[in-house]
Amino acid sequence: MLAFDQLRDPAQIKIANMGKTMMLDKGLGLNAVDDLIATAGDYISFAKFGWGTAATMSRELIQAKTAKYREAGIMPYPGGTLLEVALQHDKLTEFLTEAKDLGFTGIEVSDGSTTVDAHTRAEAIKAARDAGFKVLSEVGKKDPTLDHELTVEQRIASINADLRNGADYVILEAREAGKNIGIYDKDGNIVQSELDALAANGITQVIFEAPLKPQQVALILQFGSHVNLGNIAHDEVTALETLRRGLRGDTVGKV
Amino acid sequence: MLAFDQLRDPAQIKIANMGKTMMLDKGLGLNAVDDLIATAGDYISFAKFGWGTAATMSRELIQAKTAKYREAGIMPYPGGTLLEVALQHDKLTEFLTEAKDLGFTGIEVSDGSTTVDAHTRAEAIKAARDAGFKVLSEVGKKDPTLDHELTVEQRIASINADLRNGADYVILEAREAGKNIGIYDKDGNIVQSELDALAANGITQVIFEAPLKPQQVALILQFGSHVNLGNIAHDEVTALETLRRGLRGDTVGKV
Amino acid sequence: MLAFDQLRDPAQIKIANMGKTMMLDKGLGLNAVDDLIATAGDYISFAKFGWGTAATMSRELIQAKTAKYREAGIMPYPGGTLLEVALQHDKLTEFLTEAKDLGFTGIEVSDGSTTVDAHTRAEAIKAARDAGFKVLSEVGKKDPTLDHELTVEQRIASINADLRNGADYVILEAREAGKNIGIYDKDGNIVQSELDALAANGITQVIFEAPLKPQQVALILQFGSHVNLGNIAHDEVTALETLRRGLRGDTVGKV
């Protein structure tokens, strides 16, 4: 039983209806993973091993980490940058085989750091699905200059194409820092017109990267606690859950 | 014995006279709590389980955490937001009973996220004391717009009323971010006139929330190492202690 | 074997040729040190126990930490501020004896927080070497006003003097925050003319403190993955290693 359960509002949104939380693991050790799962494991849907961090550690360590996440009901997946490197080396099959051996159950398909043509992207999504992975694609560029060249219409077209091609979720890129990229301006504030256009297209299968607390608050207040949020720092997952439940000043009485 | 004890200045302020440090625990796991107590447990007086974070975890985990803190001589208490939610549900008694069962030994009485009239606030302080808790009250609003409506005279009146009503300490709100709130301007700098007015009223039983290092430095240089500081991140407690002891550049030779 | 090893580019810089990474340990506990060594121990050359943090903990704890670092091939050393305090108390010999007893194998000689004349500085470097330590000196002032008084020519002269006097490496001060100090302007951006002057003098034995990611990226893109970087937060060592290896968006295809 949860602590202070007698304070819970029966009318409150059911936990099962909360949005998905994608957490950014940028190199946690096993003690920290144990702490994370014990404190907040129930509130994490996806654990992304950020960009190429998985490739700097031993296979045994990565296998131990993915096993802990899977046992806690969390889907571990390697960052899209690694898949992009694999595509550049023409080693997609080897990448998927290794990801499976390492215990990952999700794959991210992105073109944030490189150029990937639409056909290759679609094929990568299909290949990952055929290999038994859940697929998350990502829309957006890591370089702000390139990212700003994308119109919201192009982002929406990419989202819809990825979903048609079999992606389970589409992530909207905001990087770890959350500024000057995607739907965020240089101060990290939401560009409301872009967000509204995305919302009109549907957000059920969209995960908004929202590393900064004001972004999390704004998205929850606009869409409700069932909005999917990503790139949440490992030590902010509990704080995010309190926002979703109306247990922090910013959302008390508002969700 | 402490490392490098031979460098200690015998004229330096005695440890027993250092100010109280209130640390913000926003969801630490047990491995992290063990690390914290082993490295810096002697320098923490209060461990606040921030806002409603305690209510997202199992009762067993919260009990394990409060036990570790208590054994280390640290007073654990749940964030004031939880008490405010309890007041809204008219469940103060249930809240205090549960807090005791969970092993908390302090209670924070605040109105940062909701409206609490003066009588209810006074009654909550007394009820918590009657139930055997130490009481920390908090003055300030979590919403910057509402917080700016408070004059320093009103803050001082609240401090004095809370102390008269039985609070052991009064916390000056600055949230986790420490900007645009309480005695801090939008860049996190101290508004000196407000601080001076508070100081003139007395600060022995006041805890300044000071999450940012420049705030900690400024308050230590103005008041000395015995100033009480709060909302210190768990991984900044040791750094703060070096500031209090003149073992960091900012305070070497000045405390 | 590393995870995803099949993606490694054989032409990529050899690990052995990567630059040194100096990590800032500002008070880690043993669980965190275990995690750090297991995930990123191979990528750390130096573990600096920041400023005076070592002197706030028990001798046993410091000894346990230095032992873990040494066994992992990492050189632990106490922050220069402690040596400065020792010099002020005229206790250099006692300081070096204690540092050795505590298991440190490096010593930092600095004048960031105090004034140390050139002769004393040279003698401290020699004394530390004679006592069997590796020596890292540091150039720069912790107070921005004082630091700005240093010309780049003076910094270069200090670097060269320290190396002549026996320092193994010279660290360029940037503090934990990395702004308005050394080669960084008030926003943390590199002052290119100062960097170029330092580069012309040679950087093989120089460690650039570069706590902010954009600083790390800029230095790697200018000098390559073999540039020595310091004041890296413990939870950013893995991220830095991905930058060195071209496994993060900012450096993919560029190193």
Coordinates of C-alpha atoms in Angstrom, one line a residue, chain A residues 18-23 40 43-44 208 210 212-213 215-217 219-220 225 227-248 251, chain B residues 26 51 53 56:
Chain A
M18 CA -1.6 7.9 -16.4
G19 CA 0.5 8.9 -19.4
K20 CA 3.7 6.9 -20.3
T21 CA 7.0 8.2 -18.8
M22 CA 10.1 7.7 -20.8
M23 CA 13.2 8.1 -18.6
A40 CA 9.7 4.9 -8.9
Y43 CA 5.9 5.0 -12.9
I44 CA 8.4 4.3 -15.7
F208 CA 6.8 14.8 -25.7
A210 CA 10.1 17.4 -21.7
L212 CA 12.5 20.7 -17.8
K213 CA 9.9 20.9 -15.0
Q215 CA 7.6 22.0 -19.7
Q216 CA 6.1 19.0 -17.7
V217 CA 3.8 21.3 -15.8
L219 CA 1.9 19.8 -20.8
I220 CA 0.1 18.3 -17.9
S225 CA -2.1 13.5 -16.5
V227 CA 0.1 13.0 -21.6
N228 CA 3.2 10.9 -22.5
L229 CA 6.4 12.6 -21.4
G230 CA 10.0 11.7 -22.2
N231 CA 13.7 12.4 -21.5
I232 CA 12.8 12.6 -17.8
A233 CA 15.9 12.6 -15.7
H234 CA 16.1 9.5 -13.4
D235 CA 16.0 11.6 -10.3
E236 CA 12.9 13.5 -11.6
V237 CA 10.6 10.6 -12.2
T238 CA 9.1 10.8 -8.7
A239 CA 8.7 14.5 -9.0
L240 CA 6.9 14.1 -12.3
E241 CA 4.6 11.5 -10.8
T242 CA 3.6 14.0 -8.1
L243 CA 2.8 16.5 -10.8
R244 CA 0.6 14.0 -12.5
R245 CA -1.2 13.3 -9.3
G246 CA -1.7 16.8 -8.1
L247 CA 0.8 16.4 -5.2
R248 CA 3.0 19.3 -6.0
T251 CA -0.8 21.0 -10.1
Chain B
K26 CA 12.9 14.3 -3.4
W51 CA 6.0 18.1 -1.3
T53 CA 6.8 12.6 -3.0
T56 CA 4.0 7.9 -4.3

